[in-house]
Backbone as JSON, one array per atom type, in Angstrom:
{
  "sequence": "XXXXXXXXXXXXXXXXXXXXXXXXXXXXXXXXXXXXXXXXXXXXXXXXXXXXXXXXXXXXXXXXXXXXXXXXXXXXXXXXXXXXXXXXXXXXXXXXXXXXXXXXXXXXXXXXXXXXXXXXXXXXXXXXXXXXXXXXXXXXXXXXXXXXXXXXXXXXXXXXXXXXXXXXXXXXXXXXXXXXXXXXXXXXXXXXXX",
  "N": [[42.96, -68.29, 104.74], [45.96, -67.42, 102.62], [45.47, -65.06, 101.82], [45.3, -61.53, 102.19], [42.51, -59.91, 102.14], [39.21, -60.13, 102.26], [40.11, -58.51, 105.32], [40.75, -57.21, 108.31], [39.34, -54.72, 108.56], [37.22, -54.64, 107.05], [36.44, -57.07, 108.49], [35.92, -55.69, 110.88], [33.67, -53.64, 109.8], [31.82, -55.63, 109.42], [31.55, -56.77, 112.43], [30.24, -54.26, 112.94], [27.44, -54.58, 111.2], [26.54, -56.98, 112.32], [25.57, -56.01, 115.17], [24.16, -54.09, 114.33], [21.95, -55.25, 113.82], [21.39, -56.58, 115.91], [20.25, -54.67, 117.27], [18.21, -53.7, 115.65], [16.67, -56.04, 115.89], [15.52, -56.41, 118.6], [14.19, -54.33, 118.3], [11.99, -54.71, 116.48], [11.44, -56.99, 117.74], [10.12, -55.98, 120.37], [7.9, -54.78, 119.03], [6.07, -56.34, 118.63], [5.23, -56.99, 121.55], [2.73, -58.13, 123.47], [0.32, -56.01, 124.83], [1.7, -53.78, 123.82], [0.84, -52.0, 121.6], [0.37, -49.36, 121.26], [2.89, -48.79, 120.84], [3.85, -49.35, 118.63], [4.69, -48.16, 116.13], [6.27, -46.65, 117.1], [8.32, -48.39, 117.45], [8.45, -49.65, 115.24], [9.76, -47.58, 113.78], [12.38, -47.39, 114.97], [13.24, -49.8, 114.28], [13.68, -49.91, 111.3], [15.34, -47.76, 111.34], [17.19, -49.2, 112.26], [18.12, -50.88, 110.41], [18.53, -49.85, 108.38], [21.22, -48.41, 108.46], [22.38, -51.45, 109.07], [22.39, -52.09, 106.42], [24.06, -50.14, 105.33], [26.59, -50.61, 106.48], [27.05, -53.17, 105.4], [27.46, -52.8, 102.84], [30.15, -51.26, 103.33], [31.65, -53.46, 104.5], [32.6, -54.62, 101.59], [33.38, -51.94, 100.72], [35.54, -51.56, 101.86], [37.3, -53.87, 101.56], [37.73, -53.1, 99.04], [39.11, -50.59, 98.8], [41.49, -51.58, 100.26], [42.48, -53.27, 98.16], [42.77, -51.27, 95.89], [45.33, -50.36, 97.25], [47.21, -52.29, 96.93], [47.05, -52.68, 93.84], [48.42, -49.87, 93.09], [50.5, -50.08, 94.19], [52.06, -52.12, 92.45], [52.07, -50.71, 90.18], [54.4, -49.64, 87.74], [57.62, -48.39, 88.07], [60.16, -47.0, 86.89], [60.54, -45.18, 85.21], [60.32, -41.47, 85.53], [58.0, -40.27, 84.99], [56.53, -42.55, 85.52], [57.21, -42.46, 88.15], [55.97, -40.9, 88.75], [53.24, -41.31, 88.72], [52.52, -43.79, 89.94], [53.19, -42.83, 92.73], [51.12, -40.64, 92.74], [48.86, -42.13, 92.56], [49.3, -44.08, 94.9], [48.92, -42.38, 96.67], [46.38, -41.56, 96.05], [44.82, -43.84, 96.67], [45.34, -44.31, 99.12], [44.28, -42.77, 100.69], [41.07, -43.24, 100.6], [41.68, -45.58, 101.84], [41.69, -44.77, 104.32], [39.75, -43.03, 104.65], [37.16, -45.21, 104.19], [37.07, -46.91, 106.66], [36.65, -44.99, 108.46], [34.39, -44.08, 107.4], [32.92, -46.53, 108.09], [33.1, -46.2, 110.84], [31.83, -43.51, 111.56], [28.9, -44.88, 110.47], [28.69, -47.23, 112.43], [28.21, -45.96, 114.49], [26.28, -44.54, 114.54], [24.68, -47.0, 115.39], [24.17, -46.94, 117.91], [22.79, -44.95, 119.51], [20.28, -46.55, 118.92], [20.64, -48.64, 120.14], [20.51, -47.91, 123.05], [18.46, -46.95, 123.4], [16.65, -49.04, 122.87], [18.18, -50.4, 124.85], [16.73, -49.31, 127.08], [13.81, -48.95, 126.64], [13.2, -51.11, 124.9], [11.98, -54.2, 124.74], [12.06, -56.07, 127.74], [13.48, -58.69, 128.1], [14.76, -59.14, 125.92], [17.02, -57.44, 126.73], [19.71, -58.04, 126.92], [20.82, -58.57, 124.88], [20.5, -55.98, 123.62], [22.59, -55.38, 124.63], [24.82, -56.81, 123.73], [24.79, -56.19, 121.14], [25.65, -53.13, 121.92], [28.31, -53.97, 122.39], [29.22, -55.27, 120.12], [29.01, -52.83, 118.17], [30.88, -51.48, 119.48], [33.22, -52.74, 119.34], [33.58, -52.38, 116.21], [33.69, -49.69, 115.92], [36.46, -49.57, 117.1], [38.22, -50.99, 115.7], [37.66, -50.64, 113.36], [39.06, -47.76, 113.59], [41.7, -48.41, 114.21], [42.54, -49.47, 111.55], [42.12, -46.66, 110.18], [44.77, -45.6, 111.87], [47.0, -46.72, 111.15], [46.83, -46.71, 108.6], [47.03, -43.92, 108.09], [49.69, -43.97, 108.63], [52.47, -42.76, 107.96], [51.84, -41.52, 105.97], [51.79, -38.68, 103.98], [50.79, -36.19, 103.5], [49.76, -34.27, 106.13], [48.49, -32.74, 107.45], [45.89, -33.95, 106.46], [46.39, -36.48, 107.9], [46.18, -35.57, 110.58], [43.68, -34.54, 111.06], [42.03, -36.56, 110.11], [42.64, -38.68, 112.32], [42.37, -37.11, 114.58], [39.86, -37.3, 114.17], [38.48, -40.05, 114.03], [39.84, -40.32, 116.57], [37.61, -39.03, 118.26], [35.23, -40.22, 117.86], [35.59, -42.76, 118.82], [35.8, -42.1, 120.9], [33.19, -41.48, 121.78], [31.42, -43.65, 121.48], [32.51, -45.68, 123.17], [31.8, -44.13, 125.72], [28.95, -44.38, 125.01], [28.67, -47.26, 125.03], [29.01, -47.89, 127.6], [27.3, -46.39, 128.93], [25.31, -48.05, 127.94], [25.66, -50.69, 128.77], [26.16, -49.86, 131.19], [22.85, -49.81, 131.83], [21.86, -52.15, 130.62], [22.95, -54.14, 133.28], [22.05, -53.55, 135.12], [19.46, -54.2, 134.77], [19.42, -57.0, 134.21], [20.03, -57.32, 137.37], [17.95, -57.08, 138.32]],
  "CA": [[43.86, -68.34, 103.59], [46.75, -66.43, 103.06], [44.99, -63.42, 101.12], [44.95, -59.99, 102.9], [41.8, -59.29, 101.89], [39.14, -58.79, 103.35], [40.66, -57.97, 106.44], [40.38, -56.57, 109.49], [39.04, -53.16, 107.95], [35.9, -55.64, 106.39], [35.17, -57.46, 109.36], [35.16, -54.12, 111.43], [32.75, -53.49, 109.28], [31.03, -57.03, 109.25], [30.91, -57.08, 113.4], [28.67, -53.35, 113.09], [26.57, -55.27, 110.76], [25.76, -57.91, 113.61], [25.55, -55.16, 116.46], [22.92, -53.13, 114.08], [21.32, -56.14, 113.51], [20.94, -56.92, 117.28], [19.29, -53.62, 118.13], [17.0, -54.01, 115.31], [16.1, -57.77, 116.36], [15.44, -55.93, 119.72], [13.05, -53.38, 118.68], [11.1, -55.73, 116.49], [10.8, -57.85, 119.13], [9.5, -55.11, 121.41], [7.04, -54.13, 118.34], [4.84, -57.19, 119.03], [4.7, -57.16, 122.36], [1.5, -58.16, 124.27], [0.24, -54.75, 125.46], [2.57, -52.66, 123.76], [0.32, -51.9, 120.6], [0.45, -48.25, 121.2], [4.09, -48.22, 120.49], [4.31, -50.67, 117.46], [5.22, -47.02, 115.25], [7.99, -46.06, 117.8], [9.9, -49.64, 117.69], [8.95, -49.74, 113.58], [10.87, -46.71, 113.43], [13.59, -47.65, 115.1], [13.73, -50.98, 113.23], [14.1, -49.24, 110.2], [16.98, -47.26, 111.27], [18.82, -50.1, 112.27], [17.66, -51.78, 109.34], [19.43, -49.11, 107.26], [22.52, -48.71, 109.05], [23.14, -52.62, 109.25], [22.67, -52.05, 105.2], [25.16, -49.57, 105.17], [27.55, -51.28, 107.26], [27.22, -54.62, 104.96], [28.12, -52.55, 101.88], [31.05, -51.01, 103.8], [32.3, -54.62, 103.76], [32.96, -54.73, 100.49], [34.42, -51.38, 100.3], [36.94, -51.55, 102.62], [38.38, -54.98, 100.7], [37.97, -52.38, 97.61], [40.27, -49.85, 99.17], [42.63, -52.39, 100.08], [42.97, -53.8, 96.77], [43.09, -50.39, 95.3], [46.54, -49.72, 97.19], [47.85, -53.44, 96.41], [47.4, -51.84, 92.58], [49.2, -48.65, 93.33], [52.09, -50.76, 94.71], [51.98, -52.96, 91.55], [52.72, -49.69, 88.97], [55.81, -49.45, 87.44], [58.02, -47.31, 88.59], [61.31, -47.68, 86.4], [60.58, -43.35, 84.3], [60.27, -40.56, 86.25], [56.55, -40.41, 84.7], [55.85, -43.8, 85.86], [56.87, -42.62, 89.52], [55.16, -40.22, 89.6], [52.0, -41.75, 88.63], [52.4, -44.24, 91.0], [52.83, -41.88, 93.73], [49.36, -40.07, 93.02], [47.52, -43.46, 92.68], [49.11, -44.05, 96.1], [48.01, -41.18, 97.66], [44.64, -41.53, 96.53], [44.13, -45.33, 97.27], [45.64, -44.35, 100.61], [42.94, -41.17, 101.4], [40.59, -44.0, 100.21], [41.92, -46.23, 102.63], [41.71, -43.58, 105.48], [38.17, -42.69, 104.52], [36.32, -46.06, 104.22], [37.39, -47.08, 107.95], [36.21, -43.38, 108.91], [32.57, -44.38, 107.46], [32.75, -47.77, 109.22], [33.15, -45.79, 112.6], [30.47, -42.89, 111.67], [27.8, -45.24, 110.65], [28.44, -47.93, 113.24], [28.02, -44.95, 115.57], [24.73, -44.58, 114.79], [23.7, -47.79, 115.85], [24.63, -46.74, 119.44], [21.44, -44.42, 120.2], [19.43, -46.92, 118.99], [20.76, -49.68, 121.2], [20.31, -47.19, 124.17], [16.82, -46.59, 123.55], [16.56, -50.46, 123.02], [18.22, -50.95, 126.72], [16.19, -48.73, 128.11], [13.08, -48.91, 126.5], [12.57, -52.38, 124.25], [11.26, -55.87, 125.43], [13.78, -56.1, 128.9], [13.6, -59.95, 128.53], [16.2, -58.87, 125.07], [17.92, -56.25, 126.94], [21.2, -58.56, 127.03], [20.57, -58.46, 123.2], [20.69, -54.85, 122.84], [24.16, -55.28, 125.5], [25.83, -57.41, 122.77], [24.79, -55.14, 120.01], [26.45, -52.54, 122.0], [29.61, -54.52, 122.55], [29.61, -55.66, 118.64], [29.5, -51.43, 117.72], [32.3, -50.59, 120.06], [34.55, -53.62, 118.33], [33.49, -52.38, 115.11], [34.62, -48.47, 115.84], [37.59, -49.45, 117.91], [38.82, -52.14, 114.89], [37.91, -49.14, 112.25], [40.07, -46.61, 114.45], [42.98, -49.29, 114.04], [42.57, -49.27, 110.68], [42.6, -45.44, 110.07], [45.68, -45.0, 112.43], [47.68, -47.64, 110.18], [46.65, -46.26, 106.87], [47.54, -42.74, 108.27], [51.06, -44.06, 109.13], [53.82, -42.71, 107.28], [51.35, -40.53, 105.01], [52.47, -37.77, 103.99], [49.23, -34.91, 104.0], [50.25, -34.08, 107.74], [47.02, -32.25, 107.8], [44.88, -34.81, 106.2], [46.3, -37.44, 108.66], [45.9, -35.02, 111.01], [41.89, -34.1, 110.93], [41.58, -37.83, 110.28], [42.95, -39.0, 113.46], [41.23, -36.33, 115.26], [37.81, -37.37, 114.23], [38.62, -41.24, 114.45], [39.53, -40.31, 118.41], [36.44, -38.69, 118.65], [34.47, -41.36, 117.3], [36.2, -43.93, 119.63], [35.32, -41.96, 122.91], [31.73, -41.71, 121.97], [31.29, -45.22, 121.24], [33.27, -45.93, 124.43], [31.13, -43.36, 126.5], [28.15, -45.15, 124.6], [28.83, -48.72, 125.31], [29.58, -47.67, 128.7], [26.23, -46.23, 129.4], [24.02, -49.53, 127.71], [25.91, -51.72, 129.57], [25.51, -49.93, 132.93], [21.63, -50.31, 131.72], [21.84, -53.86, 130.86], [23.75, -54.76, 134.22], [20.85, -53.02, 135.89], [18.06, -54.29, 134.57], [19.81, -58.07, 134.63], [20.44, -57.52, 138.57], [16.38, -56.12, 139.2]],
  "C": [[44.96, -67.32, 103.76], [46.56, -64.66, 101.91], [44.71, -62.64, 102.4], [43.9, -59.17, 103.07], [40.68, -60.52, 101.43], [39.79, -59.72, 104.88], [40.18, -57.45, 107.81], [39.49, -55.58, 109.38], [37.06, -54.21, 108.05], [34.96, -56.14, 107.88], [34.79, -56.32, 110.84], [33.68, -53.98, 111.07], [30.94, -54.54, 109.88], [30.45, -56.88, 111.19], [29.79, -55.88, 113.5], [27.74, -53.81, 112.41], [25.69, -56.34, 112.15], [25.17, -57.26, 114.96], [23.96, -54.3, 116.18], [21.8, -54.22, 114.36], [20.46, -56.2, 114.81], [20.03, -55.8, 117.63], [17.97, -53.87, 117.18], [15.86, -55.6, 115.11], [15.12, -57.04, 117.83], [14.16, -55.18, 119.45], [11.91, -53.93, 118.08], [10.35, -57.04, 116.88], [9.44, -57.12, 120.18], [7.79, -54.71, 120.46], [5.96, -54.95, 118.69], [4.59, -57.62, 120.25], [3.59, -57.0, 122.93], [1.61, -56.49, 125.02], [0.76, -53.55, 125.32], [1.63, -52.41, 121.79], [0.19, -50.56, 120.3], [1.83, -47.64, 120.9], [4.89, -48.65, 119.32], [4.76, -49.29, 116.37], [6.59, -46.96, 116.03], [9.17, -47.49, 117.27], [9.84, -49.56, 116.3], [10.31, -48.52, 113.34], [12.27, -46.83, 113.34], [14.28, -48.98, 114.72], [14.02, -50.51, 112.01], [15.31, -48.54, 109.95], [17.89, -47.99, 111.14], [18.86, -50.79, 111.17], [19.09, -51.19, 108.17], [20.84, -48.75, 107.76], [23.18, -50.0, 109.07], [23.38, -52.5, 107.42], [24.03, -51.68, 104.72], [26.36, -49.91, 105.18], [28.23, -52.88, 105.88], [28.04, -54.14, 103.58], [29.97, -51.92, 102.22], [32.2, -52.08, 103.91], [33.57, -54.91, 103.0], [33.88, -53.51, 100.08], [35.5, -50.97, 100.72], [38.09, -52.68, 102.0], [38.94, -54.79, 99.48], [39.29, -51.72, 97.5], [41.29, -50.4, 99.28], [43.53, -52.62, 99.17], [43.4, -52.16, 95.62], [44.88, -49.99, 95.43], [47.36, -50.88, 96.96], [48.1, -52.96, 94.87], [48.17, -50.82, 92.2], [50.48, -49.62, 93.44], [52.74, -51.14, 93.74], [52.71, -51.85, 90.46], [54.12, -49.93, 89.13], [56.43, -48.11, 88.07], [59.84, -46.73, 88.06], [61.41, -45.24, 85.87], [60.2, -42.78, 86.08], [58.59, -40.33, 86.06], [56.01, -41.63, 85.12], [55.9, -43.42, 87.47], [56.39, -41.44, 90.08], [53.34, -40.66, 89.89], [51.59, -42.59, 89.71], [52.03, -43.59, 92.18], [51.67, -41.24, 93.92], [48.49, -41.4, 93.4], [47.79, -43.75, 93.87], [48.71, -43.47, 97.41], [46.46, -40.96, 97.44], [44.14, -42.82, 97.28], [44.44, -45.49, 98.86], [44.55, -43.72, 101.39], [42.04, -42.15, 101.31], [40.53, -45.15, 101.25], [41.64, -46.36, 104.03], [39.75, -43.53, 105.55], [37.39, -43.67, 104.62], [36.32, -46.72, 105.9], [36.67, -45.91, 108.61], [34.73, -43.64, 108.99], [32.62, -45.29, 107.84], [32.35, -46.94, 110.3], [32.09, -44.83, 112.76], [28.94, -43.63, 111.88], [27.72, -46.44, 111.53], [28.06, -47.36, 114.52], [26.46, -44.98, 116.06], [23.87, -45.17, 115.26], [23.44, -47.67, 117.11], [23.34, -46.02, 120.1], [20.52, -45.17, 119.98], [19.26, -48.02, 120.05], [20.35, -49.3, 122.64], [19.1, -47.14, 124.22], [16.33, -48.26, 123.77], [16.46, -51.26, 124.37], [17.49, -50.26, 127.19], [14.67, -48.81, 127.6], [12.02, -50.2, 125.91], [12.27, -53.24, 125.3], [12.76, -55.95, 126.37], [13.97, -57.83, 128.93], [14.62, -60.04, 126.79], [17.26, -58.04, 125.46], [19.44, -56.91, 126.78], [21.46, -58.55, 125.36], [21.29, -57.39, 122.85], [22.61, -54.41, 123.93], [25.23, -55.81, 124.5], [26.12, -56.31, 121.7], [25.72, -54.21, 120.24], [27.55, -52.83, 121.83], [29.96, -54.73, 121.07], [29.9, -53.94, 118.04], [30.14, -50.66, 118.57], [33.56, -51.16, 119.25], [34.35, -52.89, 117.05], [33.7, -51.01, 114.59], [35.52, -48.18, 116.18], [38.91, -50.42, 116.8], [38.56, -51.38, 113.65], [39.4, -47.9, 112.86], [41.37, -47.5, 114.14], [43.05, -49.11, 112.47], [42.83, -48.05, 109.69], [43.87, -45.14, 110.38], [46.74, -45.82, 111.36], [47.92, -47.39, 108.82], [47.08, -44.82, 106.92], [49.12, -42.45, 108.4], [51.63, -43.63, 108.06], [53.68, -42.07, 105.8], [51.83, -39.28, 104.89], [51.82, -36.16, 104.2], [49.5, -34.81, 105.39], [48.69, -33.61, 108.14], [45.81, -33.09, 107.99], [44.79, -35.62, 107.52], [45.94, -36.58, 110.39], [44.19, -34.86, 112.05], [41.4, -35.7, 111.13], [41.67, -38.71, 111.43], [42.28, -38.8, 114.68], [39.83, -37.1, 115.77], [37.57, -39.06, 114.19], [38.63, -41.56, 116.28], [38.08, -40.2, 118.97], [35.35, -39.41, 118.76], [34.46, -42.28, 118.21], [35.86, -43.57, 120.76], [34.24, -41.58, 122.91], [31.16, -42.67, 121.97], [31.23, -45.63, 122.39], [32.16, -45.69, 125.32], [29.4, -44.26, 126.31], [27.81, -46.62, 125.27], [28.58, -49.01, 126.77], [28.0, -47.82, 129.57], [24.84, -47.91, 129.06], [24.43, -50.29, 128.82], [25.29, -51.6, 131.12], [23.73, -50.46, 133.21], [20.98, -51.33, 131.69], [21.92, -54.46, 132.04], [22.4, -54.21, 135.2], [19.43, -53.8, 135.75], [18.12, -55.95, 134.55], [19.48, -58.16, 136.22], [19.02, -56.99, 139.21], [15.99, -57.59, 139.87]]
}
């Protein structure tokens, strides 16, 4: 359609949902494996994490299409008094920080799913390991398509600092992911080629 929303920001969001998902498909797979009954706590565990991270992720969704719509409203104020522009102006600077920030927690908690996928490639049922390779690949798109989203919403802000710190810790985010992804895969590609 031609609505704006949700967006890119959303399905950021939406592909770490599918990525968590995958690792914790992965470890509850591994939980009932023949012979592996001594480790059915370790993989619950780590089904649980991902469990709660894909949660996270799903509500993230929704509040990234929130944020959106928040600065579509800002836009919308009048702006005709000197009291009307200024009002505007705050509501745009918050629905912007707002904007900044929900992309930010996309990229933290899609992060998370990343040690679990690792433990996944290296440790779950190896006849899913290409499983826990996607997963990876779905929570690199889904901190590299947040990071786009931050840098965009940071544009032409005016907090120099804010956008600043925020940028920062969006990079940071993006070359652990990266570094992340990097390492499953080599694990996957390994354990494919045995």
């Amino acid at each position: 359609s031609e609505s704006p929303a949700p967006g890119g920001g959303s399905i950021s969001a939406y592909v770490g949902v599918l990525g968590a998902a995958l690792g914790t498909m992965v470890a509850n797979l591994s939980s009932h494996k023949v012979g592996w009954d001594d480790r059915i706590d370790y993989f619950s565990e780590m089904a649980e994490k991902g469990q709660d991270i894909k949660d996270r992720l799903l509500a993230l969704v929704d509040a990234d299409t929130h944020a959106f719509n928040l600065i579509m409203d800002a836009l919308r104020m009048p702006k005709a008094t000197d009291d009307e522009k200024s009002n505007r102006k705050r509501a745009m600077n918050e629905a912007t920080k707002g904007a900044i920030e929900v992309p930010l927690a996309v990229m933290k908690t899609a992060l998370e799913a990343m040690p679990l996928l690792k433990e996944m490639a290296e440790h779950g049922n190896q006849n899913s390991v290409s499983d826990a390779g996607v997963g990876a690949l779905c929570i690199r798109t889904a901190v590299e398509g947040a990071a786009l989203n931050v840098r965009i919403n940071c544009k032409g802000f005016e907090d120099v600092d804010y956008v600043r710190k925020s940028t920062d810790e969006a990079n940071r985010i993006l070359a652990a992911a990266k570094k992340f992804e990097e390492q499953i895969l080599k694990t996957v590609q390994g354990t494919i080629q045995e």
